[in-house]
mmCIF file of C-alpha atoms in Angstrom:
data_model
loop_
_atom_site.group_PDB
_atom_site.id
_atom_site.type_symbol
_atom_site.label_atom_id
_atom_site.label_comp_id
_atom_site.label_asym_id
_atom_site.label_seq_id
_atom_site.Cartn_x
_atom_site.Cartn_y
_atom_site.Cartn_z
ATOM 1 C CA MET A 12 -3.800 -9.710 20.216
ATOM 2 C CA ALA A 13 -4.789 -8.574 16.937
ATOM 3 C CA SER A 14 -8.103 -9.797 15.669
ATOM 4 C CA LYS A 15 -8.468 -12.365 12.946
ATOM 5 C CA LYS A 16 -6.759 -11.355 9.762
ATOM 6 C CA ARG A 17 -7.350 -12.542 6.135
ATOM 7 C CA VAL A 18 -3.968 -12.773 3.968
ATOM 8 C CA VAL A 19 -3.771 -13.588 0.257
ATOM 9 C CA VAL A 20 -0.796 -15.509 -0.741
ATOM 10 C CA LEU A 21 0.823 -15.074 -4.075
ATOM 11 C CA PRO A 22 3.827 -17.638 -4.186
ATOM 12 C CA GLY A 23 5.162 -15.989 -7.568
ATOM 13 C CA ASP A 24 7.197 -17.472 -10.232
ATOM 14 C CA ASP A 25 10.381 -19.988 -10.384
ATOM 15 C CA THR A 26 12.297 -20.286 -7.036
ATOM 16 C CA ALA A 27 9.901 -17.298 -5.269
ATOM 17 C CA PRO A 28 7.405 -19.842 -4.078
ATOM 18 C CA ASP A 29 10.323 -21.569 -2.129
ATOM 19 C CA THR A 30 10.745 -18.290 -0.086
ATOM 20 C CA VAL A 31 7.016 -17.658 0.394
ATOM 21 C CA ASN A 32 6.496 -21.431 1.627
ATOM 22 C CA ALA A 33 9.239 -20.745 3.959
ATOM 23 C CA ALA A 34 7.936 -17.679 5.506
ATOM 24 C CA ILE A 35 4.170 -19.217 5.653
ATOM 25 C CA GLU A 36 5.650 -22.324 7.327
ATOM 26 C CA VAL A 37 7.143 -19.974 10.158
ATOM 27 C CA MET A 38 3.937 -17.828 10.491
ATOM 28 C CA ARG A 39 2.149 -21.195 10.907
ATOM 29 C CA ALA A 40 4.495 -22.376 13.569
ATOM 30 C CA LEU A 41 3.503 -19.067 15.337
ATOM 31 C CA GLU A 42 -0.134 -20.134 15.469
ATOM 32 C CA LEU A 43 -1.337 -16.680 14.285
ATOM 33 C CA ASP A 44 -4.830 -15.762 14.134
ATOM 34 C CA ILE A 45 -4.730 -15.440 10.270
ATOM 35 C CA ASP A 46 -6.708 -17.052 7.313
ATOM 36 C CA PHE A 47 -4.139 -17.420 4.496
ATOM 37 C CA VAL A 48 -6.002 -17.272 0.846
ATOM 38 C CA GLU A 49 -3.306 -19.230 -1.083
ATOM 39 C CA PHE A 50 -2.940 -19.183 -4.961
ATOM 40 C CA PRO A 51 -1.183 -21.014 -7.180
ATOM 41 C CA PRO A 52 2.572 -20.476 -8.503
ATOM 42 C CA GLY A 53 2.829 -18.329 -11.798
ATOM 43 C CA GLU A 54 3.348 -21.642 -13.733
ATOM 44 C CA GLU A 55 -0.072 -22.464 -13.217
ATOM 45 C CA TRP A 56 -1.751 -19.128 -13.540
ATOM 46 C CA VAL A 57 -4.643 -18.773 -16.197
ATOM 47 C CA ARG A 58 -4.625 -15.671 -17.369
ATOM 48 C CA GLY A 59 -7.993 -13.753 -17.010
ATOM 49 C CA GLU A 60 -9.578 -16.453 -14.751
ATOM 50 C CA THR A 61 -6.904 -16.366 -11.789
ATOM 51 C CA ASP A 62 -6.274 -12.621 -12.191
ATOM 52 C CA LYS A 63 -9.965 -12.282 -11.778
ATOM 53 C CA ALA A 64 -10.306 -14.454 -8.581
ATOM 54 C CA ALA A 65 -6.906 -12.923 -7.295
ATOM 55 C CA ARG A 66 -8.358 -9.395 -7.366
ATOM 56 C CA ALA A 67 -11.274 -10.155 -5.676
ATOM 57 C CA ALA A 68 -9.548 -12.080 -2.703
ATOM 58 C CA ILE A 69 -7.247 -9.083 -2.439
ATOM 59 C CA ASP A 70 -10.097 -6.783 -2.105
ATOM 60 C CA ALA A 71 -11.511 -9.107 0.483
ATOM 61 C CA SER A 72 -8.297 -9.163 2.612
ATOM 62 C CA ASP A 73 -6.175 -7.230 4.986
ATOM 63 C CA SER A 74 -3.001 -7.745 3.101
ATOM 64 C CA THR A 75 -0.919 -9.813 0.813
ATOM 65 C CA LEU A 76 2.111 -11.654 0.737
ATOM 66 C CA PHE A 77 3.788 -11.535 -2.673
ATOM 67 C CA GLY A 78 6.764 -13.563 -4.245
ATOM 68 C CA SER A 79 8.614 -12.216 -6.892
ATOM 69 C CA THR A 80 7.637 -12.709 -10.471
ATOM 70 C CA SER A 81 8.954 -12.888 -14.001
ATOM 71 C CA GLY A 82 5.845 -12.092 -15.477
ATOM 72 C CA LYS A 83 3.675 -15.268 -14.958
ATOM 73 C CA THR A 84 2.133 -13.806 -11.971
ATOM 74 C CA THR A 85 0.088 -10.782 -13.127
ATOM 75 C CA SER A 86 -1.551 -9.349 -10.151
ATOM 76 C CA ILE A 87 1.601 -7.047 -9.293
ATOM 77 C CA ASN A 88 -0.194 -4.170 -11.124
ATOM 78 C CA TYR A 89 -3.543 -4.405 -9.175
ATOM 79 C CA LEU A 90 -1.356 -4.530 -5.934
ATOM 80 C CA ARG A 91 0.549 -1.391 -6.773
ATOM 81 C CA TRP A 92 -1.777 1.118 -8.806
ATOM 82 C CA GLY A 93 -5.253 -0.760 -7.995
ATOM 83 C CA LYS A 94 -4.695 -0.516 -4.204
ATOM 84 C CA ARG A 95 -2.626 2.432 -4.599
ATOM 85 C CA THR A 96 0.548 1.345 -2.553
ATOM 86 C CA TYR A 97 2.368 4.504 -3.031
ATOM 87 C CA ALA A 98 4.967 3.971 -0.782
ATOM 88 C CA ASN A 99 7.470 1.273 -1.195
ATOM 89 C CA VAL A 100 9.394 0.659 1.998
ATOM 90 C CA ARG A 101 12.906 -0.644 2.005
ATOM 91 C CA PRO A 102 14.736 -1.238 5.072
ATOM 92 C CA CYS A 103 18.372 -1.860 5.054
ATOM 93 C CA ARG A 104 19.447 -3.103 8.363
ATOM 94 C CA TYR A 105 22.689 -5.264 9.021
ATOM 95 C CA LEU A 106 22.276 -8.159 11.501
ATOM 96 C CA LYS A 107 25.409 -9.962 12.954
ATOM 97 C CA GLY A 108 26.309 -13.026 10.620
ATOM 98 C CA PHE A 109 25.189 -11.266 7.300
ATOM 99 C CA GLN A 110 28.159 -11.683 4.922
ATOM 100 C CA SER A 111 28.473 -7.777 4.061
ATOM 101 C CA PRO A 112 31.442 -6.872 1.905
ATOM 102 C CA LEU A 113 31.982 -3.746 4.241
ATOM 103 C CA ALA A 114 34.784 -3.740 6.897
ATOM 104 C CA LYS A 115 32.649 -2.584 9.505
ATOM 105 C CA PRO A 116 28.830 -2.875 8.602
ATOM 106 C CA ASP A 117 27.570 -3.113 11.958
ATOM 107 C CA GLY A 118 25.079 -0.308 12.977
ATOM 108 C CA ILE A 119 23.746 0.198 9.202
ATOM 109 C CA ASP A 120 19.992 0.640 9.708
ATOM 110 C CA PHE A 121 18.129 2.895 7.356
ATOM 111 C CA VAL A 122 15.076 2.680 5.316
ATOM 112 C CA ILE A 123 14.375 3.878 1.687
ATOM 113 C CA VAL A 124 11.088 5.058 0.993
ATOM 114 C CA ARG A 125 10.549 4.995 -2.826
ATOM 115 C CA GLU A 126 7.690 6.818 -4.635
ATOM 116 C CA ASN A 127 5.976 3.900 -6.067
ATOM 117 C CA MET A 128 3.165 5.242 -8.549
ATOM 118 C CA GLU A 129 4.702 7.158 -11.334
ATOM 119 C CA ASP A 130 8.186 8.439 -12.620
ATOM 120 C CA LEU A 131 9.479 6.440 -15.759
ATOM 121 C CA TYR A 132 7.453 3.502 -14.184
ATOM 122 C CA LEU A 133 4.443 4.537 -15.938
ATOM 123 C CA MET A 134 6.071 3.194 -19.442
ATOM 124 C CA LEU A 135 5.348 6.205 -21.269
ATOM 125 C CA GLU A 136 7.428 5.052 -24.297
ATOM 126 C CA GLY A 137 7.332 5.167 -27.565
ATOM 127 C CA PRO A 138 9.062 6.038 -31.296
ATOM 128 C CA LEU A 139 10.981 9.586 -31.215
ATOM 129 C CA GLU A 140 8.949 10.450 -34.335
ATOM 130 C CA ALA A 141 5.577 10.443 -32.328
ATOM 131 C CA LEU A 142 6.957 13.772 -30.674
ATOM 132 C CA ALA A 143 7.271 15.618 -33.959
ATOM 133 C CA PRO A 144 3.683 17.453 -33.392
ATOM 134 C CA LEU A 145 4.746 18.805 -30.220
ATOM 135 C CA LYS A 146 8.048 20.330 -31.138
ATOM 136 C CA PRO A 147 10.052 19.366 -28.078
ATOM 137 C CA TYR A 148 12.596 22.051 -27.068
ATOM 138 C CA SER A 149 15.812 21.025 -25.514
ATOM 139 C CA LYS A 150 17.162 23.437 -22.891
ATOM 140 C CA ILE A 151 20.439 21.790 -22.957
ATOM 141 C CA LEU A 152 20.663 22.068 -26.762
ATOM 142 C CA ARG A 153 18.963 25.255 -26.803
ATOM 143 C CA ALA A 154 17.151 24.046 -30.001
ATOM 144 C CA ASP A 155 14.282 21.779 -31.096
ATOM 145 C CA LEU A 156 14.682 18.309 -30.727
ATOM 146 C CA ASN A 157 15.293 16.502 -33.888
ATOM 147 C CA THR A 158 12.529 13.922 -33.700
ATOM 148 C CA SER A 159 13.566 12.964 -37.390
ATOM 149 C CA GLU A 160 16.477 10.672 -35.744
ATOM 150 C CA ARG A 161 15.588 6.788 -35.448
ATOM 151 C CA GLY A 162 14.843 6.501 -31.624
ATOM 152 C CA LYS A 163 12.691 6.242 -28.760
ATOM 153 C CA TYR A 164 11.315 8.467 -26.005
ATOM 154 C CA ALA A 165 10.405 7.753 -22.190
ATOM 155 C CA ILE A 166 8.369 10.446 -20.464
ATOM 156 C CA LYS A 167 9.107 11.159 -16.684
ATOM 157 C CA VAL A 168 6.192 12.044 -14.554
ATOM 158 C CA ILE A 169 6.420 13.626 -11.134
ATOM 159 C CA THR A 170 3.296 14.893 -9.684
ATOM 160 C CA GLU A 171 2.404 17.082 -6.624
ATOM 161 C CA ARG A 172 -0.178 14.720 -5.178
ATOM 162 C CA ASN A 173 1.930 11.454 -5.153
ATOM 163 C CA THR A 174 5.149 13.423 -3.964
ATOM 164 C CA ARG A 175 3.246 15.114 -1.404
ATOM 165 C CA ASN A 176 1.882 11.496 -0.383
ATOM 166 C CA ILE A 177 5.243 10.004 -0.254
ATOM 167 C CA ALA A 178 6.808 13.098 1.561
ATOM 168 C CA HIS A 179 4.340 13.108 4.546
ATOM 169 C CA PHE A 180 4.395 9.096 4.515
ATOM 170 C CA ALA A 181 8.395 9.425 4.827
ATOM 171 C CA CYS A 182 8.083 12.358 7.394
ATOM 172 C CA LYS A 183 5.628 10.227 9.677
ATOM 173 C CA LEU A 184 8.187 7.037 9.516
ATOM 174 C CA THR A 185 11.111 9.353 10.442
ATOM 175 C CA ILE A 186 9.110 10.733 13.629
ATOM 176 C CA ARG A 187 8.135 7.096 14.421
ATOM 177 C CA ARG A 188 11.752 5.894 14.142
ATOM 178 C CA LYS A 189 12.787 8.823 16.352
ATOM 179 C CA ALA A 190 10.357 7.753 19.116
ATOM 180 C CA GLU A 191 12.424 4.584 18.900
ATOM 181 C CA GLY A 192 15.692 5.989 19.276
ATOM 182 C CA TYR A 193 16.684 6.667 15.688
ATOM 183 C CA PRO A 194 18.076 9.864 14.722
ATOM 184 C CA GLY A 195 14.947 11.279 13.385
ATOM 185 C CA LYS A 196 16.352 12.358 10.115
ATOM 186 C CA LEU A 197 15.047 12.572 6.761
ATOM 187 C CA THR A 198 17.159 12.837 3.648
ATOM 188 C CA CYS A 199 15.914 13.585 0.156
ATOM 189 C CA THR A 200 17.567 12.612 -3.142
ATOM 190 C CA SER A 201 17.080 13.115 -6.890
ATOM 191 C CA LYS A 202 18.787 14.894 -9.660
ATOM 192 C CA TYR A 203 17.413 18.035 -9.071
ATOM 193 C CA ASN A 204 20.613 19.882 -10.300
ATOM 194 C CA MET A 205 19.970 18.987 -14.061
ATOM 195 C CA LEU A 206 16.339 17.716 -14.129
ATOM 196 C CA ARG A 207 14.825 20.890 -12.523
ATOM 197 C CA GLU A 208 11.466 20.900 -13.890
ATOM 198 C CA SER A 209 10.837 17.221 -12.674
ATOM 199 C CA ASP A 210 13.285 15.902 -9.932
ATOM 200 C CA GLY A 211 13.624 19.962 -8.766
ATOM 201 C CA PHE A 212 9.970 19.594 -8.356
ATOM 202 C CA PHE A 213 10.255 16.636 -6.263
ATOM 203 C CA ARG A 214 12.868 17.640 -4.254
ATOM 204 C CA GLN A 215 10.918 21.249 -3.711
ATOM 205 C CA LEU A 216 7.954 19.391 -2.548
ATOM 206 C CA VAL A 217 9.897 17.082 -0.089
ATOM 207 C CA GLU A 218 11.668 20.125 1.481
ATOM 208 C CA GLU A 219 8.142 22.067 1.701
ATOM 209 C CA THR A 220 6.563 19.034 3.371
ATOM 210 C CA ALA A 221 9.510 18.333 5.754
ATOM 211 C CA ALA A 222 9.176 22.079 7.027
ATOM 212 C CA ALA A 223 5.742 21.196 8.549
ATOM 213 C CA TYR A 224 7.464 18.676 10.820
ATOM 214 C CA PRO A 225 9.827 20.420 12.843
ATOM 215 C CA ASP A 226 10.778 17.663 15.178
ATOM 216 C CA ILE A 227 12.701 15.856 12.269
ATOM 217 C CA LYS A 228 16.065 17.035 10.807
ATOM 218 C CA TYR A 229 16.088 17.540 6.950
ATOM 219 C CA GLU A 230 18.870 17.097 4.271
ATOM 220 C CA GLN A 231 18.938 16.586 0.692
ATOM 221 C CA PHE A 232 21.753 15.400 -2.016
ATOM 222 C CA ILE A 233 21.960 15.137 -5.645
ATOM 223 C CA VAL A 234 21.261 11.313 -6.601
ATOM 224 C CA ASP A 235 24.994 10.613 -7.713
ATOM 225 C CA ASP A 236 26.204 12.047 -4.691
ATOM 226 C CA PHE A 237 24.113 10.107 -2.658
ATOM 227 C CA ALA A 238 25.006 6.620 -4.382
ATOM 228 C CA ARG A 239 28.581 7.370 -2.925
ATOM 229 C CA ARG A 240 27.147 7.908 0.427
ATOM 230 C CA ILE A 241 25.044 4.795 0.512
ATOM 231 C CA VAL A 242 28.540 2.934 0.196
ATOM 232 C CA GLN A 243 30.825 5.533 2.282
ATOM 233 C CA SER A 244 28.431 6.663 5.122
ATOM 234 C CA SER A 245 25.515 4.467 5.096
ATOM 235 C CA HIS A 246 25.910 4.388 8.893
ATOM 236 C CA SER A 247 24.797 7.987 8.916
ATOM 237 C CA LEU A 248 21.478 7.378 7.075
ATOM 238 C CA ASP A 249 18.024 7.264 8.779
ATOM 239 C CA VAL A 250 14.843 7.731 6.234
ATOM 240 C CA VAL A 251 15.670 8.386 2.516
ATOM 241 C CA VAL A 252 12.870 9.672 0.141
ATOM 242 C CA MET A 253 13.354 9.492 -3.537
ATOM 243 C CA PRO A 254 11.563 9.147 -6.767
ATOM 244 C CA ASN A 255 10.563 5.735 -8.072
ATOM 245 C CA LEU A 256 13.504 4.824 -10.597
ATOM 246 C CA TYR A 257 16.070 5.804 -8.057
ATOM 247 C CA GLY A 258 14.490 4.113 -5.504
ATOM 248 C CA ASP A 259 14.440 1.094 -7.303
ATOM 249 C CA ILE A 260 18.199 1.088 -8.276
ATOM 250 C CA LEU A 261 19.567 2.438 -4.887
ATOM 251 C CA SER A 262 17.800 -0.084 -2.584
ATOM 252 C CA ASP A 263 19.569 -2.652 -4.553
ATOM 253 C CA ALA A 264 23.062 -1.005 -3.943
ATOM 254 C CA ALA A 265 21.810 -0.438 -0.271
ATOM 255 C CA ALA A 266 20.986 -4.445 -0.039
ATOM 256 C CA GLY A 267 24.520 -4.761 -1.298
ATOM 257 C CA THR A 268 26.230 -2.961 1.805
ATOM 258 C CA ILE A 269 24.708 -5.630 4.200
ATOM 259 C CA GLY A 270 25.123 -8.655 2.228
ATOM 260 C CA GLY A 271 22.845 -9.145 -0.677
ATOM 261 C CA LEU A 272 19.268 -8.976 -2.173
ATOM 262 C CA GLY A 273 18.240 -12.214 -0.263
ATOM 263 C CA LEU A 274 18.374 -9.924 2.923
ATOM 264 C CA ALA A 275 16.195 -7.162 1.669
ATOM 265 C CA PRO A 276 12.696 -6.838 2.290
ATOM 266 C CA PRO A 277 10.246 -4.426 1.373
ATOM 267 C CA GLY A 278 6.616 -3.448 1.929
ATOM 268 C CA CYS A 279 4.522 -1.324 -0.108
ATOM 269 C CA TYR A 280 1.756 0.771 1.814
ATOM 270 C CA GLY A 281 -1.245 2.904 0.816
ATOM 271 C CA ASP A 282 -3.827 4.730 2.965
ATOM 272 C CA GLY A 283 -5.905 1.572 2.970
ATOM 273 C CA TYR A 284 -3.819 -1.464 2.221
ATOM 274 C CA ALA A 285 -0.516 -2.746 1.967
ATOM 275 C CA TYR A 286 1.117 -5.796 0.412
ATOM 276 C CA PHE A 287 4.858 -7.460 1.184
ATOM 277 C CA GLU A 288 7.394 -8.785 -1.148
ATOM 278 C CA SER A 289 11.145 -9.580 -1.506
ATOM 279 C CA VAL A 290 13.496 -7.465 -3.587
ATOM 280 C CA HIS A 291 15.360 -9.913 -5.311
ATOM 281 C CA GLY A 292 14.171 -11.539 -8.646
ATOM 282 C CA THR A 293 12.767 -15.135 -9.362
ATOM 283 C CA ALA A 294 16.340 -16.800 -9.651
ATOM 284 C CA PRO A 295 15.407 -19.397 -12.329
ATOM 285 C CA ASP A 296 18.931 -20.316 -12.433
ATOM 286 C CA ILE A 297 18.597 -22.172 -9.290
ATOM 287 C CA LEU A 298 15.135 -23.510 -9.786
ATOM 288 C CA GLY A 299 14.985 -26.717 -8.504
ATOM 289 C CA MET A 300 17.793 -26.752 -6.054
ATOM 290 C CA GLY A 301 16.123 -25.798 -3.013
ATOM 291 C CA ILE A 302 18.822 -23.410 -2.043
ATOM 292 C CA ILE A 303 17.088 -20.037 -2.150
ATOM 293 C CA ASN A 304 17.601 -17.909 0.541
ATOM 294 C CA PRO A 305 14.186 -17.070 2.227
ATOM 295 C CA THR A 306 15.382 -14.356 4.426
ATOM 296 C CA ALA A 307 14.092 -11.274 2.504
ATOM 297 C CA THR A 308 10.523 -12.774 2.151
ATOM 298 C CA MET A 309 10.636 -13.664 5.870
ATOM 299 C CA LEU A 310 11.530 -10.098 7.090
ATOM 300 C CA SER A 311 8.870 -8.720 4.690
ATOM 301 C CA ALA A 312 6.468 -11.196 6.614
ATOM 302 C CA THR A 313 7.551 -9.651 9.824
ATOM 303 C CA MET A 314 6.844 -6.260 8.439
ATOM 304 C CA MET A 315 3.293 -7.652 7.262
ATOM 305 C CA LEU A 316 2.979 -9.029 10.924
ATOM 306 C CA GLU A 317 3.416 -5.395 12.116
ATOM 307 C CA TYR A 318 1.354 -3.953 9.990
ATOM 308 C CA LEU A 319 -1.583 -6.262 10.750
ATOM 309 C CA GLY A 320 -1.311 -5.627 14.333
ATOM 310 C CA PHE A 321 0.861 -8.716 15.295
ATOM 311 C CA THR A 322 3.684 -6.930 17.115
ATOM 312 C CA GLU A 323 5.103 -9.418 19.310
ATOM 313 C CA GLU A 324 4.913 -12.293 16.952
ATOM 314 C CA SER A 325 6.400 -10.031 14.245
ATOM 315 C CA ARG A 326 9.487 -9.705 16.767
ATOM 316 C CA ARG A 327 9.631 -13.086 17.922
ATOM 317 C CA PHE A 328 9.982 -13.892 13.939
ATOM 318 C CA GLU A 329 12.720 -11.480 13.384
ATOM 319 C CA ASN A 330 14.572 -12.327 16.824
ATOM 320 C CA ALA A 331 14.601 -15.947 15.676
ATOM 321 C CA ILE A 332 15.999 -15.070 12.146
ATOM 322 C CA ARG A 333 18.570 -12.767 13.924
ATOM 323 C CA LYS A 334 19.660 -15.809 16.194
ATOM 324 C CA VAL A 335 20.232 -18.333 13.273
ATOM 325 C CA TYR A 336 22.480 -15.444 11.539
ATOM 326 C CA GLY A 337 24.115 -14.999 15.115
ATOM 327 C CA ALA A 338 24.946 -18.756 15.250
ATOM 328 C CA GLY A 339 26.094 -18.961 11.881
ATOM 329 C CA LYS A 340 25.442 -22.623 11.564
ATOM 330 C CA THR A 341 22.526 -23.014 9.273
ATOM 331 C CA LEU A 342 23.096 -20.339 6.740
ATOM 332 C CA THR A 343 22.329 -20.842 2.849
ATOM 333 C CA THR A 344 25.201 -20.792 0.218
ATOM 334 C CA ASP A 345 24.692 -17.122 -0.572
ATOM 335 C CA GLN A 346 25.521 -16.305 2.852
ATOM 336 C CA GLY A 347 28.460 -18.724 3.122
ATOM 337 C CA GLY A 348 26.962 -21.614 4.466
ATOM 338 C CA SER A 349 25.510 -24.867 2.848
ATOM 339 C CA ALA A 350 22.045 -25.283 4.288
ATOM 340 C CA LYS A 351 19.065 -25.765 2.095
ATOM 341 C CA THR A 352 16.139 -23.568 2.211
ATOM 342 C CA THR A 353 14.284 -26.006 4.213
ATOM 343 C CA GLU A 354 16.813 -26.355 6.772
ATOM 344 C CA PHE A 355 17.379 -22.647 7.158
ATOM 345 C CA THR A 356 13.786 -22.464 7.655
ATOM 346 C CA ALA A 357 13.582 -25.212 10.334
ATOM 347 C CA ALA A 358 16.435 -23.501 12.363
ATOM 348 C CA VAL A 359 14.045 -20.132 12.492
ATOM 349 C CA ILE A 360 11.256 -22.160 13.512
ATOM 350 C CA ALA A 361 13.494 -24.030 16.292
ATOM 351 C CA ASN A 362 14.325 -20.454 17.570
ATOM 352 C CA LEU A 363 11.282 -19.038 17.893
#
């Protein structure tokens, strides 16, 4: 049994607190040795004051369970860049009962490892004219860029440190999965055929890093080809590593193959900290209806329990979710049922 842990709970905005509360309810039913430090939903967030308290609580905690935000809850930047959680791990696993659009989804079980610190998400943007002093040269146009045009720019950043960090993380995850019976294959994807200085650099560094792990298989695909493979041959995938923007987009596509974003859990890992959240947004269109699917947040919670050392409890939690979907009697509306969030949660607890 793991020693007592401290977990910060940030419910998030709009309907996100419903999913977080559902996950917490199941974890309380598991009688875990965890102190939950709970913060208010984003609608009650006080800029500055709550931010400061949340950062202090995060620093004093072992992990954070975070709901989705529409901008009201503002600690997400600290969880990512402040705690340097550079690996955004997004499993894509089909469970019997998921309403997948694919004819044969059985056996889909892979993980997207998304670089979480840089790429276009540094938000280095501005008016095109600001680039004039740099006289940027376009290799495709074979001429200086016309910065007198009315327009905007965005800078893509790929660094060796962050790329090697994510590459090593992905390789180690591949080895761990191989020990559990998975193929032991790492796939790298980016737009390296066109963006040779940035995405090409990412591919080069991942390839070099993977060479230091002889026990894994390595392959690489251009990102547009890989987008097709997610749909057409997702059963052949194991661990996939990619830059930030592609990871954000393609993990949503991956979730679509198994039945939707309500089933897609991620965890964000650094060298000394990890936090866990759902992929989906805050769903303000169904606010107050009590019908949001808490599965993604629950599965994120199982990842958190595994991270904290509660391995057996994590498996019990996930197996309970698996049983509810296998029975097919208490599913939420997005999965073809009519159950409310609270009814689904009660069914999971009953199957613990």
